[in-house]
mmCIF file of C-alpha atoms and ligand atoms in Angstrom:
data_model
loop_
_atom_site.group_PDB
_atom_site.id
_atom_site.type_symbol
_atom_site.label_atom_id
_atom_site.label_comp_id
_atom_site.label_asym_id
_atom_site.label_seq_id
_atom_site.Cartn_x
_atom_site.Cartn_y
_atom_site.Cartn_z
ATOM 1 C CA MET A 24 -75.284 -75.064 -24.767
ATOM 2 C CA ALA A 25 -73.409 -73.312 -27.123
ATOM 3 C CA SER A 26 -69.677 -75.365 -26.902
ATOM 4 C CA TYR A 27 -66.797 -74.010 -28.270
ATOM 5 C CA THR A 28 -63.231 -75.426 -28.681
ATOM 6 C CA GLU A 29 -61.803 -75.471 -25.410
ATOM 7 C CA SER A 30 -59.220 -72.491 -25.941
ATOM 8 C CA ILE A 31 -61.918 -69.606 -27.011
ATOM 9 C CA GLU A 32 -63.725 -70.851 -23.908
ATOM 10 C CA LYS A 33 -60.834 -69.204 -22.071
ATOM 11 C CA LEU A 34 -60.594 -67.148 -24.235
ATOM 12 C CA ILE A 35 -64.072 -65.604 -23.120
ATOM 13 C CA GLU A 36 -63.103 -66.648 -19.319
ATOM 14 C CA ARG A 37 -60.622 -64.627 -19.641
ATOM 15 C CA LEU A 38 -62.292 -61.570 -21.340
ATOM 16 C CA ASN A 39 -64.532 -61.854 -19.255
ATOM 17 C CA LYS A 40 -63.190 -60.302 -15.868
ATOM 18 C CA LEU A 41 -62.263 -57.446 -17.426
ATOM 19 C CA PRO A 42 -63.470 -54.737 -16.817
ATOM 20 C CA GLY A 43 -67.026 -53.456 -18.632
ATOM 21 C CA ILE A 44 -66.427 -57.105 -20.484
ATOM 22 C CA GLY A 45 -69.541 -59.062 -20.538
ATOM 23 C CA ARG A 46 -69.912 -62.938 -21.973
ATOM 24 C CA ARG A 47 -71.609 -61.362 -25.305
ATOM 25 C CA SER A 48 -68.725 -58.740 -25.797
ATOM 26 C CA ALA A 49 -65.907 -61.179 -25.138
ATOM 27 C CA GLU A 50 -67.148 -63.522 -27.719
ATOM 28 C CA ARG A 51 -67.690 -60.843 -30.020
ATOM 29 C CA ILE A 52 -64.216 -60.014 -29.534
ATOM 30 C CA VAL A 53 -62.844 -64.054 -29.777
ATOM 31 C CA ASP A 54 -64.545 -63.433 -33.260
ATOM 32 C CA TYR A 55 -63.010 -60.275 -34.028
ATOM 33 C CA ILE A 56 -58.936 -62.698 -33.397
ATOM 34 C CA LEU A 57 -60.400 -65.435 -35.410
ATOM 35 C CA LYS A 58 -61.143 -62.955 -38.437
ATOM 36 C CA THR A 59 -58.260 -61.075 -37.915
ATOM 37 C CA PRO A 60 -54.825 -61.867 -39.780
ATOM 38 C CA ALA A 61 -52.243 -63.445 -37.248
ATOM 39 C CA GLU A 62 -50.240 -61.027 -37.098
ATOM 40 C CA GLU A 63 -52.274 -58.136 -36.170
ATOM 41 C CA ILE A 64 -53.251 -60.016 -33.067
ATOM 42 C CA ARG A 65 -49.602 -61.169 -32.145
ATOM 43 C CA LEU A 66 -49.049 -56.947 -32.388
ATOM 44 C CA LEU A 67 -51.795 -56.545 -29.982
ATOM 45 C CA SER A 68 -50.735 -59.470 -27.516
ATOM 46 C CA GLU A 69 -47.278 -57.926 -27.889
ATOM 47 C CA ALA A 70 -48.645 -53.955 -26.310
ATOM 48 C CA ILE A 71 -51.018 -55.706 -23.873
ATOM 49 C CA SER A 72 -47.445 -57.329 -22.738
ATOM 50 C CA ARG A 73 -45.034 -54.080 -23.314
ATOM 51 C CA VAL A 74 -46.953 -52.289 -21.048
ATOM 52 C CA LYS A 75 -47.521 -54.870 -18.145
ATOM 53 C CA GLU A 76 -43.288 -55.320 -18.579
ATOM 54 C CA ASN A 77 -42.675 -51.109 -18.495
ATOM 55 C CA VAL A 78 -44.905 -49.072 -16.858
ATOM 56 C CA ARG A 79 -44.134 -48.188 -13.669
ATOM 57 C CA LEU A 80 -45.160 -46.034 -10.482
ATOM 58 C CA CYS A 81 -43.491 -42.770 -11.144
ATOM 59 C CA SER A 82 -40.829 -42.275 -7.428
ATOM 60 C CA VAL A 83 -41.904 -39.120 -6.635
ATOM 61 C CA CYS A 84 -45.509 -38.848 -7.639
ATOM 62 C CA ASN A 85 -46.186 -42.035 -8.020
ATOM 63 C CA ASN A 86 -47.865 -41.292 -11.496
ATOM 64 C CA LEU A 87 -47.487 -43.908 -14.372
ATOM 65 C CA SER A 88 -44.323 -43.660 -15.880
ATOM 66 C CA GLU A 89 -41.387 -45.923 -17.975
ATOM 67 C CA ALA A 90 -38.487 -44.213 -16.163
ATOM 68 C CA ASP A 91 -37.938 -44.173 -12.833
ATOM 69 C CA LEU A 92 -39.646 -40.341 -13.038
ATOM 70 C CA CYS A 93 -42.383 -39.658 -15.460
ATOM 71 C CA ALA A 94 -42.491 -36.761 -18.367
ATOM 72 C CA ILE A 95 -44.378 -34.127 -16.276
ATOM 73 C CA CYS A 96 -41.876 -34.847 -13.262
ATOM 74 C CA ARG A 97 -39.038 -34.715 -15.653
ATOM 75 C CA ASP A 98 -40.038 -31.160 -16.889
ATOM 76 C CA SER A 99 -38.225 -28.652 -15.455
ATOM 77 C CA ARG A 100 -40.648 -26.259 -16.990
ATOM 78 C CA ARG A 101 -43.571 -27.550 -14.444
ATOM 79 C CA GLU A 102 -44.379 -24.637 -11.734
ATOM 80 C CA ARG A 103 -42.396 -27.360 -8.353
ATOM 81 C CA TYR A 104 -44.063 -25.075 -6.238
ATOM 82 C CA LEU A 105 -47.584 -25.911 -6.607
ATOM 83 C CA LEU A 106 -48.757 -29.783 -5.990
ATOM 84 C CA CYS A 107 -52.051 -31.048 -7.269
ATOM 85 C CA ILE A 108 -52.877 -33.996 -5.709
ATOM 86 C CA VAL A 109 -55.224 -36.781 -7.166
ATOM 87 C CA GLU A 110 -56.489 -40.076 -6.914
ATOM 88 C CA ASN A 111 -55.512 -41.869 -9.480
ATOM 89 C CA PRO A 112 -53.323 -41.319 -12.821
ATOM 90 C CA THR A 113 -56.858 -41.822 -14.541
ATOM 91 C CA ASP A 114 -56.991 -38.320 -13.207
ATOM 92 C CA VAL A 115 -53.788 -36.969 -14.429
ATOM 93 C CA THR A 116 -54.281 -37.868 -17.825
ATOM 94 C CA ALA A 117 -57.875 -35.393 -17.223
ATOM 95 C CA LEU A 118 -55.773 -32.633 -15.893
ATOM 96 C CA GLU A 119 -53.368 -32.767 -18.483
ATOM 97 C CA LYS A 120 -55.909 -33.199 -21.071
ATOM 98 C CA ALA A 121 -57.635 -29.487 -19.015
ATOM 99 C CA GLY A 122 -54.588 -27.881 -20.036
ATOM 100 C CA ASN A 123 -54.976 -24.994 -17.224
ATOM 101 C CA PHE A 124 -52.607 -26.583 -14.493
ATOM 102 C CA HIS A 125 -48.014 -26.765 -14.995
ATOM 103 C CA GLY A 126 -47.987 -27.711 -11.300
ATOM 104 C CA LEU A 127 -46.247 -31.249 -10.434
ATOM 105 C CA TYR A 128 -48.851 -34.456 -8.756
ATOM 106 C CA HIS A 129 -49.104 -36.482 -6.365
ATOM 107 C CA VAL A 130 -50.875 -39.164 -6.306
ATOM 108 C CA LEU A 131 -52.903 -41.251 -3.502
ATOM 109 C CA LEU A 132 -53.165 -44.610 -5.855
ATOM 110 C CA GLY A 133 -57.079 -44.682 -4.508
ATOM 111 C CA ALA A 134 -59.115 -43.109 -1.687
ATOM 112 C CA ILE A 135 -61.188 -43.793 2.033
ATOM 113 C CA SER A 136 -63.591 -45.429 1.562
ATOM 114 C CA PRO A 137 -64.843 -46.770 5.120
ATOM 115 C CA LEU A 138 -67.395 -48.931 3.495
ATOM 116 C CA GLU A 139 -64.531 -50.686 0.882
ATOM 117 C CA GLY A 140 -62.307 -50.827 4.113
ATOM 118 C CA LYS A 141 -59.874 -48.858 3.024
ATOM 119 C CA GLY A 142 -58.136 -46.090 5.210
ATOM 120 C CA PRO A 143 -55.610 -43.820 4.966
ATOM 121 C CA ALA A 144 -52.669 -46.486 6.047
ATOM 122 C CA ASP A 145 -53.880 -47.459 2.132
ATOM 123 C CA LEU A 146 -52.837 -45.078 0.211
ATOM 124 C CA LYS A 147 -49.742 -43.275 -1.278
ATOM 125 C CA ILE A 148 -49.406 -41.160 1.542
ATOM 126 C CA ASN A 149 -45.583 -41.785 1.858
ATOM 127 C CA GLY A 150 -43.777 -39.221 0.826
ATOM 128 C CA LEU A 151 -46.117 -36.420 0.386
ATOM 129 C CA PHE A 152 -44.809 -33.858 3.332
ATOM 130 C CA ASN A 153 -41.212 -34.233 2.057
ATOM 131 C CA ARG A 154 -42.214 -32.900 -1.114
ATOM 132 C CA ILE A 155 -44.106 -30.323 -0.072
ATOM 133 C CA LYS A 156 -40.871 -29.219 2.395
ATOM 134 C CA LYS A 157 -37.942 -29.568 0.629
ATOM 135 C CA ASP A 158 -40.106 -28.265 -2.773
ATOM 136 C CA ASN A 159 -40.493 -25.039 -1.176
ATOM 137 C CA VAL A 160 -44.491 -25.994 -2.099
ATOM 138 C CA LYS A 161 -46.677 -22.674 -1.450
ATOM 139 C CA GLU A 162 -49.951 -23.980 -3.030
ATOM 140 C CA VAL A 163 -50.917 -27.995 -2.018
ATOM 141 C CA ILE A 164 -54.659 -27.820 -4.361
ATOM 142 C CA ILE A 165 -56.362 -30.967 -3.517
ATOM 143 C CA ALA A 166 -58.465 -32.624 -6.523
ATOM 144 C CA THR A 167 -59.800 -35.771 -5.248
ATOM 145 C CA ASP A 168 -63.344 -36.729 -6.833
ATOM 146 C CA ALA A 169 -66.361 -35.402 -5.769
ATOM 147 C CA ASP A 170 -67.900 -38.212 -3.967
ATOM 148 C CA THR A 171 -67.796 -39.376 -0.453
ATOM 149 C CA GLU A 172 -64.764 -40.947 -0.390
ATOM 150 C CA GLY A 173 -62.907 -38.027 -2.337
ATOM 151 C CA GLU A 174 -64.923 -35.328 0.113
ATOM 152 C CA ILE A 175 -63.820 -38.053 2.754
ATOM 153 C CA THR A 176 -60.240 -38.175 1.705
ATOM 154 C CA ALA A 177 -60.047 -34.583 1.240
ATOM 155 C CA LEU A 178 -60.475 -33.971 5.036
ATOM 156 C CA TYR A 179 -58.353 -35.994 5.836
ATOM 157 C CA LEU A 180 -55.578 -34.870 3.879
ATOM 158 C CA THR A 181 -56.779 -31.271 5.397
ATOM 159 C CA LYS A 182 -55.618 -32.405 8.804
ATOM 160 C CA LEU A 183 -52.777 -33.618 7.754
ATOM 161 C CA ILE A 184 -51.588 -30.363 5.077
ATOM 162 C CA LYS A 185 -52.949 -27.609 7.536
ATOM 163 C CA PRO A 186 -50.507 -27.478 10.022
ATOM 164 C CA LEU A 187 -47.491 -27.701 7.357
ATOM 165 C CA GLY A 188 -48.432 -23.952 6.552
ATOM 166 C CA VAL A 189 -48.814 -23.570 3.370
ATOM 167 C CA LYS A 190 -51.905 -22.984 1.121
ATOM 168 C CA LEU A 191 -54.349 -25.374 0.755
ATOM 169 C CA THR A 192 -57.557 -25.144 -1.549
ATOM 170 C CA ARG A 193 -59.810 -27.339 -2.952
ATOM 171 C CA ILE A 194 -61.626 -28.400 -6.932
ATOM 172 C CA GLY A 195 -64.336 -28.673 -7.021
ATOM 173 C CA LEU A 196 -66.510 -25.682 -8.008
ATOM 174 C CA GLY A 197 -68.403 -26.670 -11.858
ATOM 175 C CA ILE A 198 -67.606 -30.873 -11.354
ATOM 176 C CA PRO A 199 -71.191 -32.443 -10.412
ATOM 177 C CA MET A 200 -70.902 -33.740 -5.927
ATOM 178 C CA GLY A 201 -70.738 -37.838 -6.602
ATOM 179 C CA SER A 202 -68.869 -37.621 -10.215
ATOM 180 C CA ASN A 203 -65.516 -39.018 -10.759
ATOM 181 C CA LEU A 204 -63.149 -35.988 -12.187
ATOM 182 C CA GLU A 205 -61.545 -38.715 -14.978
ATOM 183 C CA TYR A 206 -65.436 -38.359 -16.319
ATOM 184 C CA ALA A 207 -65.711 -34.978 -15.810
ATOM 185 C CA ASP A 208 -65.400 -33.100 -18.866
ATOM 186 C CA SER A 209 -61.780 -30.772 -20.019
ATOM 187 C CA THR A 210 -63.937 -26.947 -19.788
ATOM 188 C CA THR A 211 -65.795 -28.547 -16.680
ATOM 189 C CA LEU A 212 -62.005 -28.728 -15.515
ATOM 190 C CA SER A 213 -60.043 -26.138 -16.318
ATOM 191 C CA LYS A 214 -62.372 -24.080 -15.043
ATOM 192 C CA ALA A 215 -63.293 -26.563 -11.793
ATOM 193 C CA LEU A 216 -59.729 -25.147 -11.031
ATOM 194 C CA GLU A 217 -59.500 -21.609 -12.498
ATOM 195 C CA SER A 218 -62.038 -21.468 -9.481
ATOM 196 C CA ARG A 219 -60.534 -23.578 -6.790
ATOM 197 C CA ARG A 220 -61.222 -22.267 -2.988
ATOM 198 C CA GLU A 221 -59.181 -22.212 -0.002
ATOM 199 C CA ILE A 222 -59.645 -24.107 2.520
HETATM 200 ZN ZN1 ZN B 305 -44.200 -38.028 -11.169
#
């Protein structure tokens, strides 16, 4: 068995815990670190620490932010009567890239998953109803993923929101069944938004 020094072995173990990084990739990253000037690596580790220290959740929509309110919630040009519910901050990024949504978001930070034992209590639903009432929301768009968890979550939200009397729509047309929003390309996403259907 190839033996690395103690600190290299420790770093490989740590990198190996990252999503998508197998042991071989971890070894390759360590090789890159060893060959790269110290200053460059210092900037890399500083960037990682900065993200961890500065990034938090927006107090209104749960999107990623470096201030109390995220850039989207702070933007006065956004249409506050339109609210789009998504599972994760990565979905916000994907929809923003698609570029044809000008309302606000509500990020659930997950989806209902009976298989993983995740129920409604594990989602960030608190505050959603107050927002719908306080901001005079006219339309709520449910943009959870097109997989089983996303559909279960959409069904649950429909039951909760429908009695509030706002227009409720679901995106989906164009998004292949079983797929995650964040992996859909911008054209597909923007079409899915345009062709949202009332539920
Ligand atoms: Zn926000």
